[in-house]
């Protein structure tokens, strides 16, 4: 697909909608967690000298230790290079930045522990060879970050001197924690603070668009 959708119109030719990663369904993950615990319970009960009744109580992971905010390019020995076109990656970043700038303080991507359970992963935008996803990696609080900063995390920003960003991974693609300015006005509003949101706990991924 060459364009995605957000929740509102991005430009006259492209609309994008944040949605959950189709591959990582919270329902399927919860089922897997329950099934594994149930199997372990059955085996333990059979081995016990006397039966013990234990309640099955599925629990989501609180912190996703398998993925961190550090820049990670999919070019290591155990990685699968994504073969994305760098022009497509730049287009994705520019589109997210344009969308984010449609309001005075900037649009926010909010991922709560309820909406993105068990380290949920959401589709953001795609362009030809590449797709961008946001993943919640800390389930101990609700996260909310500016789309502008998501774009900066991908392409290093709009300044003359580029900051660190997933673009450094070139065609391999990669992941990186959203690089934020914690003093940005959007993060200091009464509504943001009272909602208990934090501008952290989200990583951005650039992968092949399949």
Short mmCIF file of C-alpha atoms in Angstrom, two decimals:
data_model
loop_
_atom_site.label_atom_id
_atom_site.label_comp_id
_atom_site.label_asym_id
_atom_site.label_seq_id
_atom_site.Cartn_x
_atom_site.Cartn_y
_atom_site.Cartn_z
CA UNK A 1 0.00 0.00 0.00
CA UNK A 2 1.31 3.47 -0.77
CA UNK A 3 -0.65 5.43 1.82
CA UNK A 4 -2.19 4.73 5.20
CA UNK A 5 -4.74 6.43 7.42
CA UNK A 6 -4.58 8.24 10.82
CA UNK A 7 -7.94 9.31 12.29
CA UNK A 8 -8.27 12.47 10.30
CA UNK A 9 -7.24 13.83 6.91
CA UNK A 10 -3.50 14.30 6.49
CA UNK A 11 -3.47 15.95 3.08
CA UNK A 12 -5.84 16.18 0.18
CA UNK A 13 -4.34 13.00 -1.26
CA UNK A 14 -3.53 10.93 1.82
CA UNK A 15 -5.41 9.88 4.93
CA UNK A 16 -3.93 7.88 7.76
CA UNK A 17 -5.41 5.98 10.74
CA UNK A 18 -3.53 4.64 13.73
CA UNK A 19 -4.53 1.04 14.22
CA UNK A 20 -3.23 -1.97 16.07
CA UNK A 21 -0.61 -4.16 14.36
CA UNK A 22 -2.63 -6.90 12.65
CA UNK A 23 0.03 -9.47 13.44
CA UNK A 24 0.08 -8.87 17.20
CA UNK A 25 -3.57 -9.09 18.23
CA UNK A 26 -4.01 -8.42 21.99
CA UNK A 27 -6.74 -11.08 22.02
CA UNK A 28 -4.47 -13.72 20.50
CA UNK A 29 -1.64 -12.81 22.87
CA UNK A 30 -3.97 -13.07 25.87
CA UNK A 31 -5.20 -16.48 24.64
CA UNK A 32 -1.61 -17.70 24.24
CA UNK A 33 -0.72 -16.50 27.74
CA UNK A 34 -3.77 -18.21 29.23
CA UNK A 35 -3.16 -21.46 27.32
CA UNK A 36 0.47 -21.66 28.44
CA UNK A 37 -0.44 -21.06 32.07
CA UNK A 38 -3.28 -23.58 31.88
CA UNK A 39 -0.96 -26.26 30.43
CA UNK A 40 1.61 -25.62 33.15
CA UNK A 41 -1.12 -25.86 35.77
CA UNK A 42 -2.36 -29.22 34.43
CA UNK A 43 1.14 -30.70 34.41
CA UNK A 44 1.88 -29.45 37.90
CA UNK A 45 -1.42 -30.81 39.23
CA UNK A 46 -0.82 -34.26 37.71
CA UNK A 47 2.61 -34.43 39.33
CA UNK A 48 1.42 -33.37 42.77
CA UNK A 49 0.71 -35.94 45.51
CA UNK A 50 -2.65 -34.34 46.24
CA UNK A 51 -4.76 -32.09 44.00
CA UNK A 52 -4.36 -28.34 44.43
CA UNK A 53 -6.88 -25.85 43.05
CA UNK A 54 -5.21 -22.74 41.62
CA UNK A 55 -6.99 -19.85 39.91
CA UNK A 56 -5.91 -19.05 36.35
CA UNK A 57 -5.21 -15.32 36.17
CA UNK A 58 -3.60 -14.11 32.90
CA UNK A 59 -1.19 -11.22 33.40
CA UNK A 60 0.25 -8.92 30.75
CA UNK A 61 3.95 -8.08 30.69
CA UNK A 62 4.73 -4.88 32.56
CA UNK A 63 7.96 -4.03 30.72
CA UNK A 64 9.01 -5.35 27.31
CA UNK A 65 12.61 -6.25 27.99
CA UNK A 66 13.14 -7.73 24.53
CA UNK A 67 13.08 -4.27 22.90
CA UNK A 68 14.67 -1.11 24.29
CA UNK A 69 14.68 2.60 23.35
CA UNK A 70 18.25 2.34 22.05
CA UNK A 71 18.72 2.67 18.30
CA UNK A 72 18.70 -0.81 16.81
CA UNK A 73 19.30 -1.43 13.11
CA UNK A 74 18.03 -4.65 11.59
CA UNK A 75 21.44 -5.46 10.19
CA UNK A 76 22.96 -7.57 12.97
CA UNK A 77 23.74 -11.26 12.85
CA UNK A 78 20.32 -12.28 14.19
CA UNK A 79 18.35 -9.59 12.34
CA UNK A 80 16.50 -9.64 9.03
CA UNK A 81 17.32 -6.55 6.90
CA UNK A 82 14.06 -4.98 5.73
CA UNK A 83 15.28 -3.67 2.35
CA UNK A 84 13.33 -0.44 2.60
CA UNK A 85 13.80 2.44 0.18
CA UNK A 86 15.33 5.43 1.98
CA UNK A 87 13.17 7.81 -0.05
CA UNK A 88 10.06 6.04 1.24
CA UNK A 89 11.31 6.33 4.82
CA UNK A 90 11.85 10.08 4.36
CA UNK A 91 8.35 10.41 2.91
CA UNK A 92 6.84 8.66 5.93
CA UNK A 93 8.63 11.00 8.33
CA UNK A 94 7.55 14.08 6.37
CA UNK A 95 3.93 12.90 6.31
CA UNK A 96 3.86 12.27 10.06
CA UNK A 97 5.42 15.69 10.66
CA UNK A 98 2.82 17.41 8.48
CA UNK A 99 0.02 15.66 10.34
CA UNK A 100 1.51 16.59 13.71
CA UNK A 101 1.71 20.26 12.83
CA UNK A 102 -2.00 20.58 12.07
CA UNK A 103 -2.72 21.90 15.57
CA UNK A 104 -1.05 24.70 17.51
CA UNK A 105 0.57 22.56 20.20
CA UNK A 106 1.00 19.57 17.91
CA UNK A 107 -0.91 16.34 17.57
CA UNK A 108 -0.14 13.57 20.03
CA UNK A 109 0.04 9.81 19.66
CA UNK A 110 -1.32 8.36 22.91
CA UNK A 111 -0.82 4.71 23.82
CA UNK A 112 -2.36 3.70 27.14
CA UNK A 113 -1.85 0.43 28.96
CA UNK A 114 -5.50 -0.39 28.28
CA UNK A 115 -5.44 0.41 24.55
CA UNK A 116 -2.07 -1.24 23.86
CA UNK A 117 -1.95 -4.23 26.24
CA UNK A 118 0.98 -6.63 26.45
CA UNK A 119 3.41 -4.34 24.65
CA UNK A 120 1.01 -3.50 21.83
CA UNK A 121 2.27 -2.49 18.39
CA UNK A 122 0.31 -0.04 16.18
CA UNK A 123 0.56 0.75 12.49
CA UNK A 124 1.29 4.43 11.79
CA UNK A 125 1.94 5.01 8.09
CA UNK A 126 3.27 3.28 4.98
CA UNK A 127 4.77 4.28 1.66
CA UNK A 128 5.65 1.76 -1.05
CA UNK A 129 8.50 -0.34 0.41
CA UNK A 130 8.38 0.91 4.02
CA UNK A 131 5.99 1.04 6.96
CA UNK A 132 6.19 2.73 10.36
CA UNK A 133 4.89 1.23 13.60
CA UNK A 134 4.75 2.44 17.20
CA UNK A 135 5.26 -0.05 20.01
CA UNK A 136 4.51 0.40 23.72
CA UNK A 137 7.48 -0.98 25.63
CA UNK A 138 6.61 0.03 29.20
CA UNK A 139 3.22 -1.02 30.55
CA UNK A 140 3.64 0.71 33.93
CA UNK A 141 2.22 4.03 32.70
CA UNK A 142 0.33 5.69 29.81
CA UNK A 143 2.45 7.21 27.05
CA UNK A 144 1.80 10.18 24.78
CA UNK A 145 4.29 11.72 22.34
CA UNK A 146 4.18 14.35 19.61
CA UNK A 147 3.94 13.20 16.00
CA UNK A 148 6.57 15.84 15.25
CA UNK A 149 8.98 13.98 17.50
CA UNK A 150 8.04 10.64 15.98
CA UNK A 151 9.05 12.13 12.62
CA UNK A 152 12.32 13.41 14.11
CA UNK A 153 13.01 9.96 15.51
CA UNK A 154 12.76 8.57 12.00
CA UNK A 155 14.62 11.15 9.91
CA UNK A 156 16.74 13.01 12.47
CA UNK A 157 14.77 16.26 12.28
CA UNK A 158 14.61 19.19 9.91
CA UNK A 159 17.74 21.01 11.05
CA UNK A 160 20.91 21.40 9.03
CA UNK A 161 22.68 18.97 11.36
CA UNK A 162 20.75 15.72 11.60
CA UNK A 163 20.28 14.12 15.01
CA UNK A 164 20.32 10.38 15.61
CA UNK A 165 17.44 8.64 13.88
CA UNK A 166 16.34 5.40 12.26
CA UNK A 167 17.50 6.86 8.93
CA UNK A 168 21.02 5.91 10.04
CA UNK A 169 20.01 2.28 9.53
CA UNK A 170 19.58 3.07 5.84
CA UNK A 171 17.87 0.25 3.89
CA UNK A 172 17.98 -2.24 6.79
CA UNK A 173 15.29 -0.47 8.81
CA UNK A 174 15.31 -0.45 12.60
CA UNK A 175 13.75 0.71 15.85
CA UNK A 176 14.37 3.68 18.16
CA UNK A 177 12.73 5.17 21.22
CA UNK A 178 10.89 8.43 20.45
CA UNK A 179 13.30 11.31 20.95
CA UNK A 180 11.42 13.97 22.90
CA UNK A 181 11.84 17.46 24.25
CA UNK A 182 10.23 16.99 27.67
CA UNK A 183 9.66 20.75 28.00
CA UNK A 184 7.57 21.01 24.82
CA UNK A 185 4.34 22.97 25.55
CA UNK A 186 2.17 19.97 24.66
CA UNK A 187 3.66 18.03 27.57
CA UNK A 188 3.08 20.78 30.12
CA UNK A 189 -0.64 21.41 29.63
CA UNK A 190 -3.05 20.86 32.51
CA UNK A 191 -4.88 18.15 30.55
CA UNK A 192 -1.68 16.22 29.82
CA UNK A 193 -0.47 16.35 33.41
CA UNK A 194 -3.83 15.50 34.98
CA UNK A 195 -4.18 12.51 32.65
CA UNK A 196 -0.95 11.13 34.11
CA UNK A 197 0.69 10.81 30.69
CA UNK A 198 4.43 10.55 30.08
CA UNK A 199 6.40 11.38 26.89
CA UNK A 200 8.25 8.06 26.94
CA UNK A 201 7.71 4.32 26.74
CA UNK A 202 7.21 4.17 22.95
CA UNK A 203 9.59 3.00 20.25
CA UNK A 204 9.19 3.56 16.51
CA UNK A 205 9.92 0.82 13.99
CA UNK A 206 10.67 1.09 10.28
CA UNK A 207 10.07 -2.23 8.54
CA UNK A 208 9.19 -3.63 5.13
CA UNK A 209 5.65 -2.82 4.00
CA UNK A 210 3.97 -6.19 3.55
#
